[in-house]
Short mmCIF file of C-alpha atoms in Angstrom, two decimals:
data_model
loop_
_atom_site.label_atom_id
_atom_site.label_comp_id
_atom_site.label_asym_id
_atom_site.label_seq_id
_atom_site.Cartn_x
_atom_site.Cartn_y
_atom_site.Cartn_z
CA MET A 1 89.54 117.47 58.82
CA SER A 2 90.95 117.82 62.32
CA LYS A 3 94.30 116.30 63.14
CA PRO A 4 94.70 113.12 65.25
CA LYS A 5 95.31 113.97 68.89
CA LEU A 6 98.40 113.10 70.86
CA ALA A 7 98.75 113.19 74.66
CA LEU A 8 101.98 112.79 76.70
CA TYR A 9 102.17 112.34 80.42
CA TRP A 10 104.76 111.75 83.09
CA ALA A 11 104.01 109.88 86.35
CA ALA A 12 106.70 108.54 88.67
CA SER A 13 109.67 109.27 86.46
CA CYS A 14 112.66 111.57 86.23
CA GLY A 15 111.56 113.42 83.11
CA GLY A 16 114.22 111.81 80.91
CA CYS A 17 111.68 110.26 78.58
CA GLU A 18 110.16 113.73 78.04
CA ILE A 19 113.58 115.11 77.20
CA SER A 20 114.20 112.21 74.85
CA VAL A 21 111.04 113.20 72.97
CA LEU A 22 112.51 116.69 72.52
CA GLU A 23 115.76 115.07 71.45
CA VAL A 24 114.14 114.07 68.11
CA ASN A 25 115.07 117.67 67.18
CA GLU A 26 113.37 118.97 64.07
CA ALA A 27 111.29 115.78 63.70
CA ILE A 28 109.12 117.22 66.46
CA LEU A 29 107.84 119.63 63.81
CA ASP A 30 106.57 116.73 61.69
CA VAL A 31 104.94 115.30 64.80
CA ALA A 32 103.27 118.64 65.57
CA ASP A 33 102.26 118.85 61.93
CA PHE A 34 100.58 115.45 61.97
CA PHE A 35 99.24 115.51 65.51
CA ASP A 36 97.35 117.99 67.58
CA ILE A 37 99.24 117.76 70.93
CA VAL A 38 96.46 118.11 73.46
CA PHE A 39 98.21 117.33 76.71
CA TRP A 40 101.91 117.47 77.63
CA PRO A 41 102.68 118.80 81.12
CA VAL A 42 106.44 119.23 80.40
CA GLY A 43 105.97 121.17 77.19
CA LEU A 44 102.48 122.72 76.97
CA ASP A 45 100.18 124.43 79.35
CA PHE A 46 97.16 122.12 79.35
CA LYS A 47 95.44 121.20 82.61
CA TYR A 48 93.69 118.02 83.77
CA HIS A 49 90.28 119.63 83.26
CA HIS A 50 91.09 120.07 79.54
CA VAL A 51 91.57 116.28 79.32
CA GLU A 52 88.47 115.60 81.39
CA ALA A 53 86.44 117.72 78.95
CA MET A 54 87.42 115.50 75.99
CA ALA A 55 85.18 112.73 74.65
CA ASP A 56 86.20 109.14 75.43
CA GLY A 57 88.51 107.80 72.73
CA GLU A 58 89.06 111.26 71.28
CA VAL A 59 92.86 111.03 71.64
CA LEU A 60 94.55 108.72 69.18
CA LEU A 61 97.81 108.17 70.93
CA CYS A 62 98.92 108.51 74.56
CA MET A 63 102.62 108.17 75.34
CA PHE A 64 102.65 107.59 79.11
CA ASN A 65 105.98 107.56 80.90
CA GLY A 66 106.62 106.91 84.53
CA ALA A 67 105.46 104.30 87.03
CA ILE A 68 102.44 104.48 89.31
CA ARG A 69 103.53 105.50 92.80
CA ASN A 70 100.51 107.45 94.10
CA GLU A 71 96.80 108.02 93.74
CA GLU A 72 97.08 110.99 91.41
CA GLN A 73 99.16 109.03 88.90
CA GLN A 74 96.68 106.15 89.03
CA HIS A 75 93.80 108.54 88.46
CA ILE A 76 95.43 110.23 85.47
CA ALA A 77 96.42 106.84 84.01
CA LYS A 78 92.74 105.78 84.16
CA LEU A 79 91.56 109.10 82.76
CA LEU A 80 93.99 109.00 79.84
CA ARG A 81 93.10 105.37 79.22
CA ARG A 82 89.48 106.38 78.76
CA LYS A 83 90.35 109.24 76.44
CA CYS A 84 92.87 107.49 74.21
CA GLN A 85 92.70 104.74 71.64
CA VAL A 86 96.32 103.60 71.76
CA MET A 87 98.22 103.60 75.09
CA VAL A 88 101.99 103.31 74.87
CA ALA A 89 104.00 102.54 78.04
CA HIS A 90 106.78 104.91 77.18
CA GLY A 91 110.13 104.02 78.83
CA ALA A 92 111.28 101.55 81.44
CA CYS A 93 109.26 103.06 84.34
CA ALA A 94 105.90 102.78 82.59
CA CYS A 95 106.84 99.31 81.19
CA TRP A 96 108.02 97.62 84.41
CA GLY A 97 108.38 100.17 87.18
CA GLY A 98 111.87 101.39 86.33
CA ILE A 99 114.14 103.05 88.86
CA PRO A 100 111.26 104.31 91.07
CA ALA A 101 110.20 100.67 91.55
CA LEU A 102 113.41 100.02 93.46
CA GLY A 103 111.31 101.65 96.23
CA ASN A 104 109.57 98.29 96.42
CA VAL A 105 112.40 97.14 98.69
CA ALA A 106 110.62 99.23 101.32
CA ASN A 107 107.10 100.49 102.06
CA ARG A 108 105.58 103.90 102.60
CA GLU A 109 106.40 104.09 106.27
CA GLU A 110 110.02 103.19 105.75
CA ILE A 111 110.38 105.62 102.81
CA PHE A 112 108.76 108.49 104.74
CA ASP A 113 110.91 107.75 107.81
CA ARG A 114 114.07 107.95 105.68
CA ALA A 115 113.02 110.96 103.59
CA TYR A 116 111.60 113.07 106.39
CA PHE A 117 113.41 111.93 109.57
CA THR A 118 116.57 109.94 109.31
CA ALA A 119 118.39 111.05 106.10
CA PRO A 120 121.59 112.94 107.17
CA SER A 121 120.58 116.04 105.24
CA VAL A 122 117.14 116.29 106.89
CA ASP A 123 116.45 118.99 109.45
CA ASN A 124 112.90 118.33 110.70
CA ALA A 125 112.76 119.05 114.41
CA GLU A 126 108.94 119.30 114.42
CA LYS A 127 108.69 115.83 112.82
CA THR A 128 106.51 117.19 110.03
CA LEU A 129 105.17 114.50 107.68
CA PRO A 130 103.12 115.05 104.53
CA GLN A 131 99.46 114.45 105.20
CA THR A 132 96.81 113.61 102.64
CA SER A 133 94.60 116.28 104.17
CA THR A 134 95.64 119.45 106.13
CA ARG A 135 93.44 122.21 107.51
CA VAL A 136 94.76 125.74 107.07
CA ALA A 137 93.08 129.14 107.48
CA GLU A 138 92.14 129.19 103.78
CA GLY A 139 90.56 125.78 103.86
CA GLU A 140 91.52 122.17 103.39
CA LEU A 141 94.71 121.22 101.48
CA LYS A 142 95.06 117.74 100.00
CA LEU A 143 97.83 115.53 98.72
CA PRO A 144 97.47 112.26 96.83
CA VAL A 145 97.83 108.99 98.73
CA PHE A 146 101.35 107.57 98.48
CA PHE A 147 101.27 103.80 97.81
CA ASP A 148 103.33 101.18 99.62
CA THR A 149 104.20 99.63 96.27
CA VAL A 150 105.19 101.07 92.88
CA TYR A 151 103.21 99.64 89.94
CA ALA A 152 103.91 99.37 86.23
CA LEU A 153 101.37 101.10 84.00
CA ASP A 154 99.85 97.82 82.83
CA GLN A 155 99.16 96.84 86.42
CA VAL A 156 96.72 99.79 86.58
CA VAL A 157 95.25 100.09 83.09
CA PRO A 158 95.42 98.01 79.88
CA VAL A 159 98.36 98.96 77.63
CA GLU A 160 98.63 98.43 73.84
CA TYR A 161 102.38 98.83 73.36
CA TYR A 162 105.53 98.71 75.42
CA MET A 163 108.41 100.97 74.45
CA PRO A 164 111.43 100.14 76.56
CA GLY A 165 114.49 102.17 77.46
CA CYS A 166 115.81 104.58 80.05
CA PRO A 167 115.14 106.62 78.08
CA PRO A 168 114.18 105.01 74.73
CA VAL A 169 116.86 105.85 72.11
CA VAL A 170 115.86 108.69 69.82
CA ASP A 171 115.78 106.77 66.50
CA GLN A 172 113.40 104.25 68.11
CA THR A 173 111.11 107.01 69.36
CA VAL A 174 110.95 108.45 65.86
CA ALA A 175 110.26 105.02 64.37
CA VAL A 176 107.43 104.29 66.84
CA VAL A 177 105.70 107.62 66.23
CA GLN A 178 106.08 107.18 62.47
CA THR A 179 104.52 103.70 62.75
CA VAL A 180 101.50 105.15 64.50
CA MET A 181 101.31 107.92 61.89
CA SER A 182 101.37 105.30 59.12
CA GLY A 183 98.39 103.58 60.70
CA ASP A 184 99.99 100.15 60.22
CA LEU A 185 100.01 99.08 63.86
CA PRO A 186 101.57 95.89 65.26
CA PRO A 187 99.45 93.50 67.31
CA ALA A 188 98.43 94.81 70.74
CA GLY A 189 100.79 93.70 73.49
CA SER A 190 103.86 94.18 71.30
CA VAL A 191 107.09 95.63 72.44
CA VAL A 192 107.85 98.47 70.03
CA GLY A 193 111.01 100.43 69.31
CA ALA A 194 113.31 97.56 70.27
CA GLY A 195 114.89 94.32 69.04
CA SER A 196 113.93 90.81 70.12
CA LYS A 197 117.31 89.33 71.02
CA THR A 198 119.69 90.40 73.80
CA VAL A 199 122.13 93.23 74.17
CA CYS A 200 124.98 90.71 73.76
CA GLU A 201 123.90 90.43 70.11
CA GLU A 202 124.62 94.08 69.59
CA CYS A 203 127.65 94.25 71.81
CA PRO A 204 130.90 94.76 69.91
CA ARG A 205 133.01 93.13 72.64
CA GLU A 206 134.77 89.79 72.20
CA LYS A 207 133.07 86.87 74.00
CA HIS A 208 134.50 83.45 74.63
CA ASP A 209 131.71 81.68 76.58
CA GLU A 210 134.37 80.64 79.09
CA LYS A 211 133.91 80.39 82.80
CA LYS A 212 136.66 82.45 84.27
CA VAL A 213 135.34 84.62 87.03
CA LYS A 214 136.96 84.09 90.48
CA ARG A 215 135.46 87.32 91.86
CA PHE A 216 132.93 89.97 90.73
CA ARG A 217 134.16 93.57 90.70
CA ARG A 218 132.54 96.92 90.98
CA LEU A 219 133.16 99.02 87.89
CA HIS A 220 134.67 102.00 89.69
CA LEU A 221 137.18 99.75 91.37
CA CYS A 222 138.57 98.37 88.10
CA ASP A 223 141.50 100.03 86.41
CA ASP A 224 142.54 97.14 84.17
CA LEU A 225 139.47 96.49 82.03
CA ASP A 226 140.20 95.35 78.49
CA PRO A 227 138.00 97.57 76.33
CA THR A 228 137.67 94.90 73.67
CA LYS A 229 136.60 91.95 75.83
CA CYS A 230 133.26 90.92 77.39
CA LEU A 231 132.72 92.79 80.62
CA LEU A 232 131.02 89.86 82.31
CA GLU A 233 133.95 87.58 81.56
CA GLN A 234 136.12 90.20 83.26
CA GLY A 235 133.99 89.92 86.41
CA VAL A 236 131.96 93.12 85.97
CA VAL A 237 128.22 92.54 86.39
CA CYS A 238 126.69 93.31 82.98
CA ALA A 239 122.96 92.83 82.35
CA GLY A 240 123.54 92.30 78.60
CA PRO A 241 122.70 88.61 78.51
CA ALA A 242 119.28 89.25 80.20
CA THR A 243 118.32 92.41 78.41
CA ARG A 244 116.47 93.10 75.18
CA SER A 245 118.40 94.49 72.20
CA GLY A 246 117.44 97.64 70.45
CA CYS A 247 119.62 100.33 72.13
CA GLY A 248 122.51 99.69 69.79
CA GLY A 249 124.79 98.64 72.69
CA LYS A 250 125.46 102.23 73.57
CA CYS A 251 126.70 101.59 77.15
CA VAL A 252 128.83 98.52 76.45
CA SER A 253 130.51 100.36 73.57
CA VAL A 254 131.93 102.92 76.04
CA ASN A 255 133.21 100.55 78.69
CA MET A 256 129.99 100.79 80.74
CA PRO A 257 128.19 97.55 81.64
CA CYS A 258 124.57 97.16 80.52
CA ARG A 259 122.26 98.10 83.34
CA GLY A 260 119.22 96.43 81.75
CA CYS A 261 116.98 99.33 80.78
CA TYR A 262 115.51 97.62 77.70
CA GLY A 263 113.96 95.00 79.96
CA PRO A 264 113.59 91.28 79.40
CA ALA A 265 114.26 89.79 75.97
CA ALA A 266 111.44 88.40 73.87
CA GLY A 267 109.77 85.42 75.57
CA VAL A 268 111.39 86.08 78.94
CA THR A 269 109.10 86.87 81.87
CA ASP A 270 111.66 87.70 84.52
CA GLN A 271 114.78 89.63 83.57
CA GLY A 272 116.31 89.38 87.04
CA THR A 273 116.37 85.65 87.41
CA LYS A 274 117.79 85.37 83.89
CA LEU A 275 120.61 87.64 84.94
CA ILE A 276 121.17 85.56 88.08
CA ALA A 277 121.54 82.49 85.84
CA ALA A 278 123.89 84.34 83.52
CA LEU A 279 126.05 85.49 86.43
CA ALA A 280 126.22 81.99 87.85
CA ALA A 281 127.26 80.70 84.44
CA VAL A 282 130.59 82.62 84.42
CA ILE A 283 131.69 81.53 87.90
CA ASP A 284 134.87 79.49 87.62
CA SER A 285 134.54 76.84 90.34
CA THR A 286 132.93 73.50 91.16
CA ASP A 287 133.56 73.81 94.84
CA PRO A 288 130.46 74.94 96.84
CA ASP A 289 132.52 76.96 99.37
CA GLU A 290 134.45 78.75 96.72
CA VAL A 291 131.26 79.42 94.74
CA GLN A 292 129.80 80.97 97.90
CA GLN A 293 132.88 83.18 98.29
CA ILE A 294 132.62 84.35 94.66
CA VAL A 295 128.87 85.01 95.07
CA ASP A 296 129.63 87.03 98.22
CA THR A 297 131.56 89.53 96.05
CA ILE A 298 128.15 90.66 94.70
CA ASP A 299 126.64 92.83 97.43
CA ASP A 300 123.26 93.56 95.92
CA PRO A 301 121.99 90.90 93.47
CA LEU A 302 118.45 92.36 93.65
CA GLY A 303 119.66 95.79 92.60
CA TYR A 304 121.50 94.38 89.56
CA ALA A 305 118.69 91.98 88.66
CA TYR A 306 115.73 94.36 88.92
CA ARG A 307 117.27 97.82 88.47
CA PHE A 308 114.49 98.66 85.99
CA GLY A 309 111.97 95.88 86.51
CA MET A 310 110.96 95.44 90.14
CA SER A 311 107.23 96.08 89.60
CA SER A 312 106.92 93.50 86.84
CA SER A 313 109.28 90.99 88.44
CA SER A 314 107.90 87.62 89.58
CA LEU A 315 107.86 88.71 93.21
CA ARG A 316 107.16 92.41 92.57
CA ARG A 317 108.17 93.73 96.00
CA VAL A 318 109.85 92.63 99.22
CA ARG A 319 107.85 90.91 101.82
CA THR A 320 106.01 93.19 104.24
CA HIS A 321 104.66 90.63 106.66
CA GLY A 322 105.58 87.59 108.71
CA MET B 1 93.74 75.57 114.68
CA ALA B 2 94.83 72.81 112.32
CA GLN B 3 98.55 72.27 111.94
CA PHE B 4 100.12 74.26 109.09
CA GLU B 5 100.82 71.95 106.17
CA PRO B 6 103.61 73.37 103.98
CA ARG B 7 103.32 73.25 100.24
CA ILE B 8 106.71 72.30 98.77
CA VAL B 9 107.60 72.20 95.10
CA ALA B 10 110.37 69.74 94.31
CA PHE B 11 112.31 69.86 91.03
CA LEU B 12 113.72 66.42 90.54
CA CYS B 13 116.31 65.50 87.94
CA ARG B 14 114.99 62.80 85.62
CA TRP B 15 118.10 60.61 85.80
CA CYS B 16 118.88 60.40 89.50
CA SER B 17 116.55 62.12 91.93
CA TYR B 18 113.23 61.38 90.29
CA THR B 19 114.23 57.69 90.12
CA GLY B 20 115.34 58.00 93.75
CA ALA B 21 111.87 59.38 94.65
CA ASP B 22 110.34 56.48 92.73
CA LEU B 23 112.44 54.06 94.67
CA ALA B 24 111.24 55.59 97.93
CA GLY B 25 107.74 54.93 96.76
CA THR B 26 108.22 51.40 95.54
CA SER B 27 110.16 50.63 98.68
CA ARG B 28 107.07 51.84 100.61
CA LEU B 29 109.09 54.30 102.65
CA LYS B 30 106.97 56.75 104.59
CA TYR B 31 107.55 60.45 104.18
CA PRO B 32 105.40 63.57 104.36
CA PRO B 33 102.94 64.09 101.48
CA ASN B 34 103.71 67.84 101.29
CA VAL B 35 105.88 67.71 98.16
CA LEU B 36 104.67 68.35 94.63
CA PRO B 37 107.33 66.64 92.47
CA ILE B 38 108.12 68.16 89.08
CA ARG B 39 110.36 66.07 86.85
CA VAL B 40 113.03 68.02 84.95
CA MET B 41 115.67 66.68 82.56
CA CYS B 42 118.48 67.95 84.78
CA SER B 43 118.94 70.04 87.92
CA GLY B 44 120.74 72.42 85.56
CA ARG B 45 117.43 72.97 83.83
CA VAL B 46 116.01 74.58 86.98
CA ASP B 47 116.05 78.21 85.98
CA PRO B 48 115.93 80.61 88.96
CA THR B 49 112.70 81.88 87.37
CA PHE B 50 111.09 78.53 88.27
CA VAL B 51 112.00 79.05 91.91
CA VAL B 52 110.63 82.57 92.27
CA ASN B 53 107.51 81.58 90.33
CA ALA B 54 106.85 78.70 92.73
CA PHE B 55 107.00 81.12 95.66
CA ARG B 56 104.86 83.68 93.85
CA LYS B 57 102.25 81.05 93.18
CA GLY B 58 101.96 79.83 96.70
CA ALA B 59 104.83 77.50 97.54
CA ASP B 60 106.21 77.68 101.05
CA GLY B 61 109.40 75.86 100.09
CA VAL B 62 111.34 74.76 96.99
CA LEU B 63 113.46 71.65 96.92
CA ILE B 64 115.88 70.99 94.06
CA CYS B 65 117.41 67.56 93.74
CA GLY B 66 120.04 66.42 91.23
CA CYS B 67 122.71 63.82 90.64
CA HIS B 68 125.75 63.88 92.92
CA PRO B 69 128.65 66.04 91.65
CA GLY B 70 130.50 64.13 89.01
CA ASP B 71 127.50 61.94 88.20
CA CYS B 72 125.49 64.34 85.99
CA HIS B 73 124.05 62.62 82.92
CA TYR B 74 125.03 65.77 81.00
CA ASN B 75 128.45 66.01 82.72
CA GLU B 76 128.01 69.35 84.44
CA GLY B 77 124.36 70.39 84.63
CA ASN B 78 124.30 69.90 88.34
CA TYR B 79 127.36 72.16 88.67
CA ASN B 80 125.42 74.86 86.89
CA MET B 81 122.67 74.51 89.49
CA MET B 82 125.21 74.51 92.29
CA ARG B 83 126.64 77.82 91.07
CA ARG B 84 123.19 79.39 90.85
CA PHE B 85 122.05 78.23 94.18
CA PRO B 86 123.85 80.69 96.51
CA LEU B 87 122.91 83.59 94.23
CA VAL B 88 119.24 82.55 94.25
CA ARG B 89 119.31 82.29 98.01
CA LYS B 90 120.89 85.72 98.35
CA LEU B 91 118.28 87.23 96.01
CA LEU B 92 115.44 85.61 97.91
CA ALA B 93 116.83 86.89 101.18
CA GLN B 94 116.67 90.42 99.75
CA PHE B 95 113.03 89.85 98.96
CA GLY B 96 112.45 88.88 102.59
CA VAL B 97 112.12 85.18 101.81
CA GLU B 98 114.11 83.11 104.29
CA PRO B 99 116.92 81.49 102.29
CA GLU B 100 116.23 78.23 104.08
CA ARG B 101 113.01 77.95 102.05
CA VAL B 102 115.03 76.81 99.09
CA ARG B 103 117.20 73.72 99.38
CA LEU B 104 119.56 71.90 97.02
CA GLU B 105 120.30 68.21 97.57
CA TRP B 106 122.09 65.49 95.67
CA VAL B 107 120.04 62.31 95.55
CA SER B 108 121.04 59.35 93.39
CA ALA B 109 118.71 56.77 91.85
CA SER B 110 119.59 54.29 94.57
CA GLU B 111 119.01 56.62 97.42
CA GLY B 112 115.27 56.28 98.04
CA ASP B 113 115.83 56.36 101.75
CA ARG B 114 117.86 59.54 101.44
CA TYR B 115 115.06 61.18 99.40
CA ALA B 116 112.53 60.27 102.14
CA GLU B 117 114.86 61.72 104.76
CA VAL B 118 115.44 64.96 102.91
CA VAL B 119 111.70 65.46 102.34
CA ALA B 120 110.87 64.71 105.99
CA GLU B 121 113.60 67.06 107.25
CA PHE B 122 112.73 69.86 104.84
CA THR B 123 109.00 69.64 105.50
CA ASP B 124 109.71 69.88 109.19
CA GLU B 125 111.93 72.93 108.62
CA ILE B 126 109.39 74.73 106.44
CA ARG B 127 106.64 73.89 108.96
CA LYS B 128 108.71 75.71 111.60
CA LEU B 129 109.22 78.70 109.28
CA GLY B 130 105.48 78.93 108.74
CA PRO B 131 103.52 79.89 105.61
CA LEU B 132 105.09 82.29 103.08
CA GLU B 133 101.80 83.65 101.62
CA TRP B 134 103.11 85.69 98.75
CA ALA B 135 99.68 86.56 97.23
CA PRO B 136 99.20 89.85 99.20
CA MET B 137 102.50 91.11 97.72
CA MET B 138 100.90 90.79 94.31
CA ALA B 139 97.77 92.79 95.17
CA PRO B 140 96.61 95.56 92.81
CA PRO B 141 96.92 99.19 93.93
CA PRO B 142 94.36 100.46 96.42
CA VAL B 143 90.98 101.22 94.85
CA GLN B 144 90.48 104.86 94.28
CA THR B 145 87.52 106.67 95.76
CA ALA B 146 86.14 110.12 95.16
CA GLU B 147 87.66 110.97 98.56
CA SER B 148 91.12 109.64 97.80
CA VAL B 149 91.54 111.23 94.36
CA VAL B 150 93.41 114.46 94.63
CA THR B 151 94.70 116.24 91.55
CA ALA B 152 96.41 119.54 90.95
CA LYS B 153 94.14 122.22 89.53
#
């Protein structure tokens, strides 16, 4: 009997999820034993036409990381969706847009302008811009269309499971693949490889539920942080109260505030607005002017609120009209 | 062209402001019909998620009314809303939504006239700002065509 097939793909991502798959170390041998890996751009030399040649539904599992930023990524997402039975949004970018989705504060024109003209390191006297189609002596060269907006995987194709993290922690990756190998699958739509509460539940720091913040502080400007106490109560923006558990509190254990890569907790639709509410809750003032002053010490609420979730946030992107 | 009629969602606290709105009605005060009132137990119950969802689903403005500071039925629910408010405004501004589209007012149960005034003033302000029209921001990615699909070989 032939082995079940596994496909892995990366779209708009940094490659960290791919590396985290390799980080399972020798367990990758069990995976390769159980599965026939048929597509994995970072690890194996298969081409798109190999995938196109497969029968629909022939691949059991597709682990898709990265957001959808251009036409090629959308095309491959749709192709793999046809070929696979179980589609897993692997990592924060596939789940909700991730870091690339912070590009939703701008549009294509603004991004190209910055990347090809105005960034200080750019030397582009001829004002060359990438074109979707260019004529050269050898024929026509084409590039995929770059979208104005970055999309999460499930905004392009249906997704069975969501596996959060930037990247997902290794034990969770192993557990998810083992679950698929066991054949005992959770209901479609489930978040897999994570907890259901918040990072605060896993955080070893002492919390007092007291309002005591008179100003918010950037981490690199703090030299007096108490390593045993809640970061938020010390005025450092920590996404723990708005973020799903499952990572084991790795960042907060080493004096690093949670950045929110495990996404919204169970039952929460918008991680960012939950963080906004949590930040407001530690402000120590009942005077509107003073509250405003304290809020003004946070320069970029959007960046904190939607560092990993802009595509799936309630408003998805900044306004481009009016 | 017909005059733009703003759609405003108002979250009214059950103890003070909703009763104030009721009083405006029973007193037969005239005010613009542009407000969709939603009764909440406390202004402190108004999660910032409600505000962004209202805008996403077509609201042009969001009004939040609660008890005056010190008068909260739950002692400090309205203070919770007061602390959230500037952060919500700042977040909305980053999304390109004019911060003036969300407003926080204290309206007691006896202030029917004040409720009518606030609604009239806010409706006027939103009318000047014009429609928000968030739906196009939520559009799916462009449809792919044989022409547009380019893949590496």
